[in-house]
Amino acid sequence: MFSNSKIVNKKNIIFFYIFISFLFTFYILGINNINPKIENWLFTGDRVSDLLAWKYFFNDSWRFPLGSNKNFGLDISNSIAYSGSPPLYAFIFKFIKIFLPNNFNYFSILIFLSLFLQIYLGYLIIYKLTKNQIFSIISSFLFIFLPIFLFKIKFIFSLISHWIILSYFYVYLLNINYSSKKIKFLIILLLSCLIHFYFTIMILLMIFISRTILLYSNKNYLSFFKDSIYFTFPLLLLMYVVGYFMLPPLNTLGGGYGYYNLNLISFFNPHLEGLSWSYFIPIIYKDNVEGFAYLGLGVILILIHLLFYIIFKYKNINFKKKKEIIFIFLILLILAISNNIEFGDKVLLRLELNKYIYAILSVIRASIRIIWPCIYIILIFGVFSIYKNFNKKTSLILITFISLIQIIDISNGLKSFEFGKSFVVKKNDFNDERLKIVKEKFQIISATNIYNENNHFHKLAPLISNLMIKTEIVLLARTDRKKQSELTYKNNSNFLNMKNETDKFYYIATLGHLNHLKYIYKFQDVGFLNFNNSWFLVPKGKELMNKNEKNFIQNLNLSAIQENKDNHLNNYDNYLNDKLIGLGWFYNKIDNQLYSDGNKSFLILNHDQNSYNKIIELNFKNVFFEKNINNKVEIFVNNIKIDTMFFKKEISKKNISIDLSKFKTDEIIIELKFFNPLSLYDLKKGIDQKKRSVVLSSYKIINN
């Protein structure tokens, strides 16, 4: 019964896993979402940016680089490679576009193929080690019931392609010569950059760790150099063709290394977004989504057995033969833990890194992902240790029991999928008939705020998807930060000079922006239209405004600001609805502060807010006082210069009061003109290129 011989031929094994993968895909997505023509389930989280990146790419002509996605962002656009829409799938389905419907998306297909390749490669790896088909089939289910694999289905589809990692280990285990392995490793490496760059980093690291160990053994430096060229040159060439280098290298970096890291007890903590992925183990601490690396109780039992096997049966292990795997495990583990060593919610050690080292490591900002190959090493060799340590019958009983324990333990996580439960989305439909006119008149949708952080992409995604015109409102994993800032400044400058581009209409991000634009364009043929509780500036669109919109704009100045009350600007929702904050500001959601953005920032007070006899008190912080940078600010009210403010290097805060009683107009426009705005990039403090000068902490209206 437990013979090593095959009881099922290879063809039937493949059909079996195709069937299992289809059933699991059906369970995860539900009957409707499997359909490649259905997209509503994708309108949330990172999935919606992946969907729109794909739709724009699919409906565009071929460009060079091949991944260029010009219409999705225009001047700030980049390659499809920087989205969660893997180039491998995007290229294939765009190539056969003529045979596909216009509303086709491949994400359900991606999920199915990822499940199939995950479980099938898991089977092949274990069978390669054990030559026992039944044992390998049962063990293979551990590869798809692995939380680090399943949880990414809810977030970033391209990151569920763990078959790339498994392919590496399968080739590693093959009994073939080095030259043959080298070819296969190169193919895996090239495929990885057509899926997601994190997989490329993992595969490249594992290849070069192995190659360095070989160099240490044979001291053949020429061969090492040739192999380095062999792997890197084709990779760089393919990355160039795909479009990885459309962005300056600086903009491929991301902050977060040392924050999105592996906690020392991440393997045992089942917390994910308020849900416990364990039926048996309690939540130990609460961490961000990227901090999730729970193994599942079944795999934890495998890890415990593996450790005991290594300790007590070390004489049976050829460590010299396994040194490549050992070094891969240790180096990737160290990189995943990062410079911040944490145990639960306690920081044990935080190492300061040289800024250049930090910049390099920022390529793997979510360093916890680098632990995935290590988890597969634990799973593969842990399962093999069970097979080696017990007879065939006992090992089969044990692996069956462990697999059942794993499934039961992560049942809470599995139930969160349950026929599409994770993908129930309340989509905001933009059904206004006037949008047909807008689509005919304009080629581009833009915004008063272009930045990823504050452009309300998720809110507007259904509108962008419906219109499918060129868009500067995008959510990009990597973007040219300088161009993004310059585009925001260009739009603001055009507004201030009433020279906005006639082929664009604009989303208005805040009530303060609406108040400011209303003042600028009060004598112009500009419409302010509200679609689904979102305001838009439509050039030459005044005749499209309905009665409610006209009344709202007309009455925008009637709600007075409460006197003698400190209005603190440390809440994003309050900022969105504060009609005093005009153009030229940026709200940072990380530190909850309102920064000046660019050379000019504006505050707008309406007639009934000042009543001609009030004073406004503004409380500022100097962004650069720690850097000993003098900061000059000129203050204008209704284009009349009233004061010059100096933030000297020792001044961190400054309050100013402006007497409004001198200005007898319906609107009072306070303009702050900055002479030395600098970005974090300018100061070598970060990669952000927004030009900052001051933080506006609060304001208060008081009696004169």
Tab-separated table of N, CA and C in Angstrom, residues 38-161:
chain	number	residue	atom	x	y	z
A	38	ILE	N	-16.319	40.222	-15.337
A	38	ILE	CA	-16.844	40.901	-14.151
A	38	ILE	C	-15.697	41.604	-13.435
A	39	GLU	N	-15.896	42.878	-13.090
A	39	GLU	CA	-14.813	43.639	-12.459
A	39	GLU	C	-15.214	44.355	-11.175
A	40	ASN	N	-16.499	44.339	-10.810
A	40	ASN	CA	-16.939	45.087	-9.628
A	40	ASN	C	-16.207	44.663	-8.360
A	41	TRP	N	-15.861	43.380	-8.256
A	41	TRP	CA	-15.210	42.867	-7.051
A	41	TRP	C	-13.806	43.432	-6.858
A	42	LEU	N	-13.298	44.095	-7.876
A	42	LEU	CA	-11.925	44.611	-7.826
A	42	LEU	C	-11.843	46.060	-7.358
A	43	PHE	N	-12.979	46.700	-7.092
A	43	PHE	CA	-12.971	48.127	-6.795
A	43	PHE	C	-12.751	48.430	-5.315
A	44	THR	N	-11.650	47.950	-4.798
A	44	THR	CA	-11.269	48.291	-3.434
A	44	THR	C	-9.791	47.973	-3.239
A	45	GLY	N	-9.163	48.637	-2.259
A	45	GLY	CA	-7.767	48.376	-1.933
A	45	GLY	C	-6.837	48.572	-3.121
A	46	ASP	N	-5.730	47.834	-3.104
A	46	ASP	CA	-4.770	47.909	-4.206
A	46	ASP	C	-5.315	47.281	-5.479
A	47	ARG	N	-6.364	46.457	-5.319
A	47	ARG	CA	-6.900	45.756	-6.493
A	47	ARG	C	-7.414	46.728	-7.549
A	48	VAL	N	-8.004	47.842	-7.111
A	48	VAL	CA	-8.599	48.759	-8.091
A	48	VAL	C	-7.522	49.458	-8.918
A	49	SER	N	-6.382	49.778	-8.313
A	49	SER	CA	-5.303	50.383	-9.102
A	49	SER	C	-4.722	49.364	-10.076
A	50	ASP	N	-4.673	48.082	-9.653
A	50	ASP	CA	-4.209	47.029	-10.561
A	50	ASP	C	-5.171	46.881	-11.737
A	51	LEU	N	-6.473	46.921	-11.434
A	51	LEU	CA	-7.480	46.792	-12.491
A	51	LEU	C	-7.362	47.924	-13.500
A	52	LEU	N	-7.297	49.164	-13.022
A	52	LEU	CA	-7.258	50.301	-13.949
A	52	LEU	C	-5.941	50.348	-14.715
A	53	ALA	N	-4.840	49.991	-14.054
A	53	ALA	CA	-3.566	49.925	-14.781
A	53	ALA	C	-3.694	48.941	-15.943
A	54	TRP	N	-4.320	47.801	-15.683
A	54	TRP	CA	-4.523	46.801	-16.730
A	54	TRP	C	-5.466	47.325	-17.828
A	55	LYS	N	-6.590	47.938	-17.448
A	55	LYS	CA	-7.568	48.398	-18.442
A	55	LYS	C	-6.962	49.438	-19.372
A	56	TYR	N	-6.186	50.363	-18.799
A	56	TYR	CA	-5.552	51.382	-19.641
A	56	TYR	C	-4.502	50.753	-20.551
A	57	PHE	N	-3.749	49.809	-20.005
A	57	PHE	CA	-2.730	49.127	-20.810
A	57	PHE	C	-3.383	48.307	-21.922
A	58	PHE	N	-4.440	47.597	-21.602
A	58	PHE	CA	-5.143	46.723	-22.542
A	58	PHE	C	-5.748	47.529	-23.700
A	59	ASN	N	-6.252	48.715	-23.391
A	59	ASN	CA	-6.942	49.524	-24.400
A	59	ASN	C	-6.031	50.514	-25.118
A	60	ASP	N	-4.754	50.499	-24.801
A	60	ASP	CA	-3.796	51.392	-25.448
A	60	ASP	C	-3.069	50.632	-26.564
A	61	SER	N	-2.450	51.377	-27.438
A	61	SER	CA	-1.619	50.755	-28.473
A	61	SER	C	-0.297	50.304	-27.847
A	62	TRP	N	0.433	49.449	-28.540
A	62	TRP	CA	1.747	49.017	-28.065
A	62	TRP	C	2.730	50.184	-28.154
A	63	ARG	N	3.539	50.326	-27.155
A	63	ARG	CA	4.568	51.369	-27.114
A	63	ARG	C	5.897	50.716	-26.752
A	64	PHE	N	6.932	51.529	-26.721
A	64	PHE	CA	8.218	51.038	-26.217
A	64	PHE	C	8.702	52.005	-25.141
A	65	PRO	N	9.115	51.452	-24.004
A	65	PRO	CA	9.178	50.049	-23.613
A	65	PRO	C	7.798	49.373	-23.664
A	66	LEU	N	7.797	48.058	-23.791
A	66	LEU	CA	6.558	47.321	-24.014
A	66	LEU	C	5.563	47.488	-22.875
A	67	GLY	N	6.070	47.748	-21.670
A	67	GLY	CA	5.175	47.913	-20.526
A	67	GLY	C	4.668	49.324	-20.337
A	68	SER	N	5.058	50.235	-21.208
A	68	SER	CA	4.658	51.634	-21.063
A	68	SER	C	3.139	51.761	-21.003
A	69	ASN	N	2.664	52.511	-20.019
A	69	ASN	CA	1.222	52.673	-19.794
A	69	ASN	C	0.897	54.160	-19.771
A	70	LYS	N	1.178	54.825	-20.883
A	70	LYS	CA	1.203	56.283	-20.975
A	70	LYS	C	-0.084	56.951	-20.524
A	71	ASN	N	-1.227	56.435	-20.926
A	71	ASN	CA	-2.488	57.117	-20.639
A	71	ASN	C	-2.898	57.035	-19.177
A	72	PHE	N	-2.264	56.144	-18.443
A	72	PHE	CA	-2.539	56.019	-17.012
A	72	PHE	C	-1.507	56.840	-16.236
A	73	GLY	N	-1.695	58.144	-16.271
A	73	GLY	CA	-0.788	59.043	-15.560
A	73	GLY	C	-0.138	60.094	-16.428
A	74	LEU	N	-0.087	59.876	-17.748
A	74	LEU	CA	0.541	60.824	-18.683
A	74	LEU	C	1.968	61.125	-18.261
A	75	ASP	N	2.291	62.349	-17.901
A	75	ASP	CA	3.690	62.700	-17.598
A	75	ASP	C	4.241	61.976	-16.373
A	76	ILE	N	3.356	61.508	-15.495
A	76	ILE	CA	3.840	60.780	-14.315
A	76	ILE	C	3.595	59.271	-14.463
A	77	SER	N	3.281	58.840	-15.666
A	77	SER	CA	3.020	57.421	-15.891
A	77	SER	C	4.311	56.617	-15.800
A	78	ASN	N	4.157	55.311	-15.681
A	78	ASN	CA	5.319	54.430	-15.716
A	78	ASN	C	4.924	53.120	-16.385
A	79	SER	N	5.601	52.065	-16.058
A	79	SER	CA	5.375	50.771	-16.701
A	79	SER	C	4.330	49.967	-15.950
A	80	ILE	N	3.667	49.076	-16.679
A	80	ILE	CA	2.739	48.132	-16.061
A	80	ILE	C	3.464	47.288	-15.009
A	81	ALA	N	4.800	47.209	-15.116
A	81	ALA	CA	5.593	46.426	-14.157
A	81	ALA	C	5.507	46.991	-12.753
A	82	TYR	N	5.203	48.281	-12.615
A	82	TYR	CA	5.108	48.907	-11.307
A	82	TYR	C	3.686	48.876	-10.756
A	83	SER	N	2.846	48.034	-11.303
A	83	SER	CA	1.509	47.825	-10.774
A	83	SER	C	1.409	46.388	-10.293
A	84	GLY	N	0.244	46.029	-9.749
A	84	GLY	CA	0.018	44.647	-9.358
A	84	GLY	C	-0.543	43.827	-10.501
A	85	SER	N	-0.403	44.356	-11.700
A	85	SER	CA	-0.859	43.665	-12.904
A	85	SER	C	0.377	43.097	-13.599
A	86	PRO	N	0.718	41.830	-13.367
A	86	PRO	CA	2.002	41.281	-13.823
A	86	PRO	C	2.194	41.390	-15.331
A	87	PRO	N	3.336	41.885	-15.780
A	87	PRO	CA	3.593	42.012	-17.217
A	87	PRO	C	3.434	40.702	-17.987
A	88	LEU	N	3.790	39.573	-17.366
A	88	LEU	CA	3.677	38.290	-18.058
A	88	LEU	C	2.254	38.069	-18.554
A	89	TYR	N	1.284	38.269	-17.680
A	89	TYR	CA	-0.117	38.100	-18.050
A	89	TYR	C	-0.579	39.240	-18.951
A	90	ALA	N	-0.168	40.475	-18.608
A	90	ALA	CA	-0.602	41.644	-19.377
A	90	ALA	C	-0.160	41.545	-20.834
A	91	PHE	N	1.075	41.136	-21.064
A	91	PHE	CA	1.587	41.015	-22.429
A	91	PHE	C	0.841	39.925	-23.207
A	92	ILE	N	0.643	38.785	-22.552
A	92	ILE	CA	-0.011	37.664	-23.239
A	92	ILE	C	-1.427	38.042	-23.658
A	93	PHE	N	-2.196	38.598	-22.730
A	93	PHE	CA	-3.604	38.877	-23.034
A	93	PHE	C	-3.771	40.112	-23.919
A	94	LYS	N	-2.833	41.031	-23.838
A	94	LYS	CA	-2.903	42.167	-24.772
A	94	LYS	C	-2.548	41.693	-26.187
A	95	PHE	N	-1.644	40.741	-26.275
A	95	PHE	CA	-1.239	40.217	-27.582
A	95	PHE	C	-2.411	39.528	-28.290
A	96	ILE	N	-3.281	38.877	-27.529
A	96	ILE	CA	-4.444	38.200	-28.133
A	96	ILE	C	-5.717	39.034	-27.939
A	97	LYS	N	-5.539	40.326	-27.774
A	97	LYS	CA	-6.640	41.258	-27.510
A	97	LYS	C	-7.783	41.116	-28.508
A	98	ILE	N	-7.471	40.845	-29.759
A	98	ILE	CA	-8.480	40.783	-30.809
A	98	ILE	C	-9.523	39.697	-30.529
A	99	PHE	N	-9.156	38.708	-29.731
A	99	PHE	CA	-10.064	37.599	-29.447
A	99	PHE	C	-10.818	37.789	-28.125
A	100	LEU	N	-10.555	38.899	-27.424
A	100	LEU	CA	-11.102	39.086	-26.082
A	100	LEU	C	-12.105	40.230	-26.046
A	101	PRO	N	-13.074	40.178	-25.133
A	101	PRO	CA	-14.025	41.286	-24.995
A	101	PRO	C	-13.347	42.515	-24.408
A	102	ASN	N	-13.910	43.692	-24.638
A	102	ASN	CA	-13.305	44.946	-24.175
A	102	ASN	C	-13.211	45.032	-22.660
A	103	ASN	N	-14.136	44.367	-21.970
A	103	ASN	CA	-14.151	44.448	-20.505
A	103	ASN	C	-13.467	43.243	-19.856
A	104	PHE	N	-12.548	42.616	-20.576
A	104	PHE	CA	-11.852	41.437	-20.071
A	104	PHE	C	-10.826	41.823	-19.007
A	105	ASN	N	-10.784	41.060	-17.908
A	105	ASN	CA	-9.663	41.151	-16.969
A	105	ASN	C	-9.237	39.727	-16.609
A	106	TYR	N	-7.973	39.558	-16.290
A	106	TYR	CA	-7.410	38.214	-16.121
A	106	TYR	C	-7.144	37.841	-14.670
A	107	PHE	N	-7.669	38.604	-13.706
A	107	PHE	CA	-7.255	38.396	-12.322
A	107	PHE	C	-7.782	37.089	-11.733
A	108	SER	N	-8.956	36.649	-12.136
A	108	SER	CA	-9.435	35.342	-11.677
A	108	SER	C	-8.587	34.225	-12.279
A	109	ILE	N	-8.138	34.416	-13.515
A	109	ILE	CA	-7.254	33.439	-14.162
A	109	ILE	C	-5.911	33.396	-13.433
A	110	LEU	N	-5.401	34.565	-13.064
A	110	LEU	CA	-4.139	34.652	-12.321
A	110	LEU	C	-4.240	33.882	-11.006
A	111	ILE	N	-5.361	34.057	-10.301
A	111	ILE	CA	-5.547	33.358	-9.025
A	111	ILE	C	-5.574	31.851	-9.247
A	112	PHE	N	-6.321	31.406	-10.253
A	112	PHE	CA	-6.398	29.967	-10.548
A	112	PHE	C	-5.013	29.395	-10.874
A	113	LEU	N	-4.282	30.066	-11.765
A	113	LEU	CA	-2.970	29.553	-12.157
A	113	LEU	C	-1.991	29.566	-10.989
A	114	SER	N	-2.082	30.574	-10.142
A	114	SER	CA	-1.195	30.640	-8.971
A	114	SER	C	-1.488	29.485	-8.020
A	115	LEU	N	-2.764	29.183	-7.812
A	115	LEU	CA	-3.135	28.051	-6.958
A	115	LEU	C	-2.639	26.735	-7.556
A	116	PHE	N	-2.851	26.580	-8.854
A	116	PHE	CA	-2.442	25.336	-9.508
A	116	PHE	C	-0.926	25.136	-9.437
A	117	LEU	N	-0.181	26.149	-9.817
A	117	LEU	CA	1.282	26.021	-9.819
A	117	LEU	C	1.823	25.866	-8.405
A	118	GLN	N	1.170	26.500	-7.430
A	118	GLN	CA	1.595	26.391	-6.041
A	118	GLN	C	1.500	24.942	-5.558
A	119	ILE	N	0.340	24.344	-5.736
A	119	ILE	CA	0.144	22.990	-5.207
A	119	ILE	C	0.888	21.947	-6.048
A	120	TYR	N	0.937	22.157	-7.363
A	120	TYR	CA	1.608	21.176	-8.228
A	120	TYR	C	3.123	21.179	-8.003
A	121	LEU	N	3.710	22.361	-7.900
A	121	LEU	CA	5.148	22.426	-7.632
A	121	LEU	C	5.461	21.915	-6.230
A	122	GLY	N	4.556	22.163	-5.282
A	122	GLY	CA	4.736	21.587	-3.945
A	122	GLY	C	4.802	20.069	-4.017
A	123	TYR	N	3.916	19.489	-4.818
A	123	TYR	CA	3.929	18.030	-5.026
A	123	TYR	C	5.249	17.583	-5.657
A	124	LEU	N	5.674	18.267	-6.718
A	124	LEU	CA	6.896	17.869	-7.425
A	124	LEU	C	8.120	17.929	-6.515
A	125	ILE	N	8.175	18.952	-5.672
A	125	ILE	CA	9.329	19.106	-4.776
A	125	ILE	C	9.377	17.968	-3.755
A	126	ILE	N	8.240	17.710	-3.113
A	126	ILE	CA	8.224	16.651	-2.096
A	126	ILE	C	8.434	15.281	-2.739
A	127	TYR	N	7.870	15.088	-3.925
A	127	TYR	CA	8.075	13.808	-4.616
A	127	TYR	C	9.535	13.646	-5.027
A	128	LYS	N	10.186	14.734	-5.389
A	128	LYS	CA	11.609	14.675	-5.754
A	128	LYS	C	12.442	14.208	-4.565
A	129	LEU	N	12.027	14.588	-3.354
A	129	LEU	CA	12.775	14.225	-2.153
A	129	LEU	C	12.424	12.832	-1.644
A	130	THR	N	11.147	12.433	-1.782
A	130	THR	CA	10.693	11.209	-1.121
A	130	THR	C	10.412	10.053	-2.077
A	131	LYS	N	10.089	10.364	-3.328
A	131	LYS	CA	9.678	9.357	-4.306
A	131	LYS	C	8.429	8.588	-3.837
A	132	ASN	N	7.678	9.170	-2.918
A	132	ASN	CA	6.450	8.553	-2.409
A	132	ASN	C	5.275	9.413	-2.847
A	133	GLN	N	4.451	8.879	-3.750
A	133	GLN	CA	3.415	9.686	-4.383
A	133	GLN	C	2.301	10.084	-3.411
A	134	ILE	N	1.818	9.135	-2.614
A	134	ILE	CA	0.728	9.454	-1.681
A	134	ILE	C	1.194	10.486	-0.662
A	135	PHE	N	2.370	10.272	-0.089
A	135	PHE	CA	2.933	11.219	0.871
A	135	PHE	C	3.065	12.605	0.230
A	136	SER	N	3.513	12.650	-1.019
A	136	SER	CA	3.724	13.927	-1.711
A	136	SER	C	2.401	14.629	-2.014
A	137	ILE	N	1.373	13.869	-2.386
A	137	ILE	CA	0.066	14.463	-2.675
A	137	ILE	C	-0.509	15.111	-1.417
A	138	ILE	N	-0.467	14.392	-0.319
A	138	ILE	CA	-1.006	14.942	0.935
A	138	ILE	C	-0.181	16.149	1.375
A	139	SER	N	1.135	16.046	1.283
A	139	SER	CA	2.013	17.161	1.679
A	139	SER	C	1.764	18.401	0.828
A	140	SER	N	1.407	18.198	-0.430
A	140	SER	CA	1.256	19.337	-1.350
A	140	SER	C	0.181	20.314	-0.896
A	141	PHE	N	-0.818	19.817	-0.149
A	141	PHE	CA	-1.886	20.718	0.302
A	141	PHE	C	-1.380	21.736	1.322
A	142	LEU	N	-0.281	21.427	1.994
A	142	LEU	CA	0.310	22.398	2.925
A	142	LEU	C	0.798	23.646	2.187
A	143	PHE	N	1.108	23.502	0.905
A	143	PHE	CA	1.639	24.624	0.144
A	143	PHE	C	0.554	25.650	-0.215
A	144	ILE	N	-0.691	25.196	-0.361
A	144	ILE	CA	-1.744	26.196	-0.643
A	144	ILE	C	-2.457	26.639	0.635
A	145	PHE	N	-2.387	25.813	1.701
A	145	PHE	CA	-2.983	26.239	2.969
A	145	PHE	C	-1.911	26.889	3.847
A	146	LEU	N	-1.181	27.797	3.225
A	146	LEU	CA	-0.110	28.530	3.895
A	146	LEU	C	-0.528	30.000	3.972
A	147	PRO	N	-0.677	30.560	5.172
A	147	PRO	CA	-1.199	31.931	5.304
A	147	PRO	C	-0.429	32.977	4.512
A	148	ILE	N	0.906	32.867	4.434
A	148	ILE	CA	1.665	33.889	3.701
A	148	ILE	C	1.348	33.880	2.215
A	149	PHE	N	0.847	32.749	1.726
A	149	PHE	CA	0.421	32.659	0.329
A	149	PHE	C	-1.011	33.157	0.165
A	150	LEU	N	-1.909	32.691	1.020
A	150	LEU	CA	-3.331	32.992	0.858
A	150	LEU	C	-3.675	34.453	1.132
A	151	PHE	N	-3.046	35.059	2.143
A	151	PHE	CA	-3.510	36.382	2.548
A	151	PHE	C	-3.266	37.440	1.476
A	152	LYS	N	-2.280	37.241	0.623
A	152	LYS	CA	-1.997	38.226	-0.422
A	152	LYS	C	-3.074	38.244	-1.507
A	153	ILE	N	-3.911	37.198	-1.567
A	153	ILE	CA	-5.005	37.198	-2.539
A	153	ILE	C	-5.944	38.368	-2.266
A	154	LYS	N	-6.017	38.797	-1.011
A	154	LYS	CA	-6.888	39.913	-0.651
A	154	LYS	C	-6.287	41.265	-1.012
A	155	PHE	N	-4.991	41.305	-1.304
A	155	PHE	CA	-4.326	42.592	-1.420
A	155	PHE	C	-3.662	42.805	-2.779
A	156	ILE	N	-2.605	42.071	-3.066
A	156	ILE	CA	-1.843	42.294	-4.302
A	156	ILE	C	-1.726	40.971	-5.042
A	157	PHE	N	-2.437	40.846	-6.149
A	157	PHE	CA	-2.513	39.572	-6.861
A	157	PHE	C	-1.152	39.090	-7.356
A	158	SER	N	-0.324	40.006	-7.810
A	158	SER	CA	0.967	39.581	-8.368
A	158	SER	C	1.843	38.918	-7.312
A	159	LEU	N	1.600	39.218	-6.039
A	159	LEU	CA	2.432	38.654	-4.974
A	159	LEU	C	1.957	37.284	-4.499
A	160	ILE	N	0.948	36.710	-5.184
A	160	ILE	CA	0.591	35.325	-4.849
A	160	ILE	C	1.284	34.341	-5.789
A	161	SER	N	2.135	34.837	-6.649
A	161	SER	CA	2.857	33.956	-7.587
A	161	SER	C	4.079	33.341	-6.911
